[in-house]
Amino acid sequence: TLDVPGKGKTFRFHADAGKEFVAEVFARRVGSPLDPLLTVYGPDGKQIAVNDDFERPNIGLNMQHVDSYICFKAPAKGVYCVTLTDTAGAGGKDYGFFLRLDRPRPDFRVYMVPSGVWLSPDSAADPVKIVVEKLDGFNGEISFELQNAKTTSLAGIRSIPAGASESQISFSTLWTRSF
């Protein structure tokens, strides 16, 4: 926690030149009032990266993008410092956080907006927006397929091209009516 108002926390780690690292704060996403500011300092004490707010897709209940994220390449071998503070200088027992210091792990999350579709016999649903949250530098193509869907199929576009962050997909049904 940042339990003392106006006082931050510093974390140190050793890195080799050219290695990539991720510093990511989970605070607001886990219910903390903390508005984090992350700063990375190199072995020479100079600031090499800073992040206040890292914007993510507007999915779910948390519409404020205040958690910080930095992906950086160590310019030299040595001890690096990551400093975490609150942008308003606040703090207290409720100002908890998780700090991820890690190597990049490229990945993605896919969200459908709206999160569900209604299909009826012999119909096709309106196109549904697909949003991608790219993690740690992921930039590849994402393909879609339905599994165990005997009466439903994807119609039209079935992937999000490399570099894109959203697309649309459509569903159609193969149901038959019985009266």
Protein backbone atom coordinates (compact mmCIF):
# COMPACT_ATOMS: atom_id res chain seq x y z
CA THR A 1 0.00 0.00 0.00
CA LEU A 2 0.93 3.64 -0.33
CA ASP A 3 0.03 4.10 3.31
CA VAL A 4 1.67 7.52 3.89
CA PRO A 5 0.16 10.45 1.93
CA GLY A 6 2.71 12.14 -0.32
CA LYS A 7 5.22 9.29 -0.06
CA GLY A 8 5.83 6.78 -2.85
CA LYS A 9 7.50 3.39 -3.03
CA THR A 10 10.65 2.47 -4.96
CA PHE A 11 11.46 -0.99 -6.31
CA ARG A 12 14.93 -1.94 -7.57
CA PHE A 13 15.99 -4.72 -9.93
CA HIS A 14 18.99 -5.68 -12.02
CA ALA A 15 18.74 -5.74 -15.81
CA ASP A 16 21.06 -6.53 -18.69
CA ALA A 17 21.34 -4.12 -21.63
CA GLY A 18 18.76 -4.71 -24.34
CA LYS A 19 16.37 -6.75 -22.19
CA GLU A 20 12.72 -5.72 -22.23
CA PHE A 21 10.69 -5.25 -19.08
CA VAL A 22 7.12 -4.44 -18.12
CA ALA A 23 6.05 -2.42 -15.10
CA GLU A 24 2.27 -2.52 -14.57
CA VAL A 25 0.13 -1.34 -11.66
CA PHE A 26 -3.15 -2.96 -10.69
CA ALA A 27 -4.90 -0.49 -8.38
CA ARG A 28 -8.15 1.01 -9.67
CA ARG A 29 -8.92 -2.27 -11.45
CA VAL A 30 -8.94 -3.99 -8.05
CA GLY A 31 -10.94 -1.32 -6.20
CA SER A 32 -8.18 0.91 -4.80
CA PRO A 33 -8.55 4.72 -4.82
CA LEU A 34 -4.86 4.98 -5.84
CA ASP A 35 -4.20 6.99 -9.03
CA PRO A 36 -0.72 5.63 -9.80
CA LEU A 37 2.19 7.34 -11.51
CA LEU A 38 5.04 5.02 -12.54
CA THR A 39 8.54 6.29 -13.27
CA VAL A 40 11.52 4.19 -14.36
CA TYR A 41 15.09 5.35 -13.71
CA GLY A 42 18.17 3.82 -15.33
CA PRO A 43 21.44 2.85 -13.63
CA ASP A 44 22.70 6.42 -14.14
CA GLY A 45 19.71 7.83 -12.21
CA LYS A 46 18.14 9.42 -15.30
CA GLN A 47 14.43 8.97 -16.03
CA ILE A 48 13.90 6.63 -18.98
CA ALA A 49 10.11 6.14 -18.88
CA VAL A 50 7.03 7.52 -17.15
CA ASN A 51 3.31 6.72 -17.30
CA ASP A 52 0.33 8.22 -15.53
CA ASP A 53 -2.74 6.69 -17.20
CA PHE A 54 -2.69 3.74 -19.59
CA GLU A 55 -5.81 3.66 -21.73
CA ARG A 56 -7.48 0.30 -22.21
CA PRO A 57 -10.65 -0.63 -24.10
CA ASN A 58 -13.83 0.79 -22.50
CA ILE A 59 -15.11 -2.60 -21.41
CA GLY A 60 -16.79 -3.37 -18.11
CA LEU A 61 -17.60 -1.16 -15.17
CA ASN A 62 -14.20 0.52 -14.72
CA MET A 63 -14.28 3.41 -17.18
CA GLN A 64 -11.30 5.30 -15.73
CA HIS A 65 -7.95 4.33 -17.20
CA VAL A 66 -5.81 5.40 -14.25
CA ASP A 67 -3.64 2.30 -13.76
CA SER A 68 -0.12 2.75 -15.11
CA TYR A 69 1.77 0.55 -17.59
CA ILE A 70 5.27 0.85 -19.06
CA CYS A 71 7.09 -1.49 -21.43
CA PHE A 72 10.74 -0.52 -21.86
CA LYS A 73 14.10 -1.82 -23.06
CA ALA A 74 17.00 -1.48 -20.63
CA PRO A 75 19.61 0.74 -22.32
CA ALA A 76 22.49 -0.46 -20.11
CA LYS A 77 23.40 -3.16 -17.64
CA GLY A 78 22.78 -2.19 -14.04
CA VAL A 79 20.27 -1.55 -11.28
CA TYR A 80 16.98 0.08 -12.32
CA CYS A 81 14.48 1.83 -10.06
CA VAL A 82 10.71 1.86 -10.54
CA THR A 83 9.00 4.50 -8.43
CA LEU A 84 5.27 4.41 -7.72
CA THR A 85 3.45 7.50 -6.39
CA ASP A 86 -0.14 8.76 -6.29
CA THR A 87 -0.77 11.62 -8.76
CA ALA A 88 -2.64 13.62 -6.09
CA GLY A 89 -0.14 12.83 -3.34
CA ALA A 90 -2.79 10.85 -1.50
CA GLY A 91 -2.28 7.69 0.50
CA GLY A 92 -3.63 5.63 3.35
CA LYS A 93 -4.46 2.09 4.36
CA ASP A 94 -6.95 1.74 1.46
CA TYR A 95 -4.36 2.74 -1.20
CA GLY A 96 -3.37 -0.81 -2.07
CA PHE A 97 -1.90 -2.02 -5.35
CA PHE A 98 -0.21 -4.90 -7.10
CA LEU A 99 2.93 -4.11 -9.09
CA ARG A 100 3.95 -6.42 -11.91
CA LEU A 101 7.65 -6.27 -12.82
CA ASP A 102 8.12 -8.85 -15.53
CA ARG A 103 9.37 -9.70 -18.99
CA PRO A 104 6.86 -8.95 -21.75
CA ARG A 105 4.37 -11.76 -22.32
CA PRO A 106 2.65 -10.85 -25.62
CA ASP A 107 -1.00 -11.85 -25.49
CA PHE A 108 -4.46 -10.44 -26.11
CA ARG A 109 -8.00 -10.33 -24.77
CA VAL A 110 -11.04 -10.19 -27.05
CA TYR A 111 -14.32 -8.57 -26.07
CA MET A 112 -17.63 -8.71 -27.93
CA VAL A 113 -19.84 -5.60 -27.75
CA PRO A 114 -22.59 -6.32 -26.80
CA SER A 115 -21.43 -9.38 -24.89
CA GLY A 116 -24.30 -11.53 -26.15
CA VAL A 117 -26.43 -11.96 -29.26
CA TRP A 118 -29.95 -13.23 -29.80
CA LEU A 119 -30.42 -15.62 -32.71
CA SER A 120 -33.69 -17.01 -33.93
CA PRO A 121 -34.41 -19.76 -36.50
CA ASP A 122 -33.39 -18.99 -40.09
CA SER A 123 -31.92 -15.61 -39.13
CA ALA A 124 -28.70 -13.71 -38.97
CA ALA A 125 -27.78 -11.36 -36.17
CA ASP A 126 -26.66 -7.80 -36.77
CA PRO A 127 -22.87 -7.51 -36.89
CA VAL A 128 -21.24 -7.50 -33.47
CA LYS A 129 -18.25 -5.32 -32.66
CA ILE A 130 -15.10 -7.16 -31.52
CA VAL A 131 -12.52 -5.18 -29.51
CA VAL A 132 -8.98 -6.41 -28.80
CA GLU A 133 -6.90 -5.46 -25.80
CA LYS A 134 -3.28 -6.04 -26.85
CA LEU A 135 -0.93 -6.98 -24.04
CA ASP A 136 2.84 -6.50 -23.86
CA GLY A 137 3.36 -5.67 -27.53
CA PHE A 138 1.14 -8.30 -29.16
CA ASN A 139 0.39 -7.29 -32.76
CA GLY A 140 -0.55 -10.49 -34.62
CA GLU A 141 -3.66 -11.63 -36.46
CA ILE A 142 -6.52 -13.08 -34.40
CA SER A 143 -8.80 -15.67 -36.03
CA PHE A 144 -12.24 -16.73 -34.82
CA GLU A 145 -14.03 -20.03 -34.99
CA LEU A 146 -17.06 -21.51 -33.27
CA GLN A 147 -16.67 -24.82 -31.50
CA ASN A 148 -19.49 -27.34 -31.05
CA ALA A 149 -21.90 -25.01 -32.84
CA LYS A 150 -24.02 -27.36 -34.94
CA THR A 151 -26.70 -24.82 -35.83
CA THR A 152 -24.76 -21.55 -35.80
CA SER A 153 -21.96 -20.31 -38.03
CA LEU A 154 -19.82 -17.23 -38.52
CA ALA A 155 -20.69 -15.19 -41.58
CA GLY A 156 -18.27 -12.84 -43.32
CA ILE A 157 -15.10 -11.68 -41.56
CA ARG A 158 -13.51 -14.32 -39.35
CA SER A 159 -10.39 -12.55 -38.11
CA ILE A 160 -8.88 -9.31 -36.94
CA PRO A 161 -5.84 -8.46 -39.08
CA ALA A 162 -2.41 -7.87 -37.53
CA GLY A 163 -2.18 -4.28 -36.32
CA ALA A 164 -5.95 -3.76 -36.02
CA SER A 165 -7.66 -3.36 -32.66
CA GLU A 166 -11.28 -3.99 -33.61
CA SER A 167 -13.52 -5.60 -36.20
CA GLN A 168 -17.05 -6.93 -36.65
CA ILE A 169 -18.35 -10.47 -36.90
CA SER A 170 -21.77 -11.83 -37.82
CA PHE A 171 -23.54 -15.02 -36.85
CA SER A 172 -26.13 -16.98 -38.82
CA THR A 173 -28.28 -19.91 -37.86
CA LEU A 174 -29.10 -23.16 -39.61
CA TRP A 175 -32.10 -24.01 -37.49
CA THR A 176 -35.27 -25.32 -39.01
CA ARG A 177 -38.69 -24.59 -37.62
CA SER A 178 -40.92 -27.44 -36.65
CA PHE A 179 -44.59 -26.83 -35.97
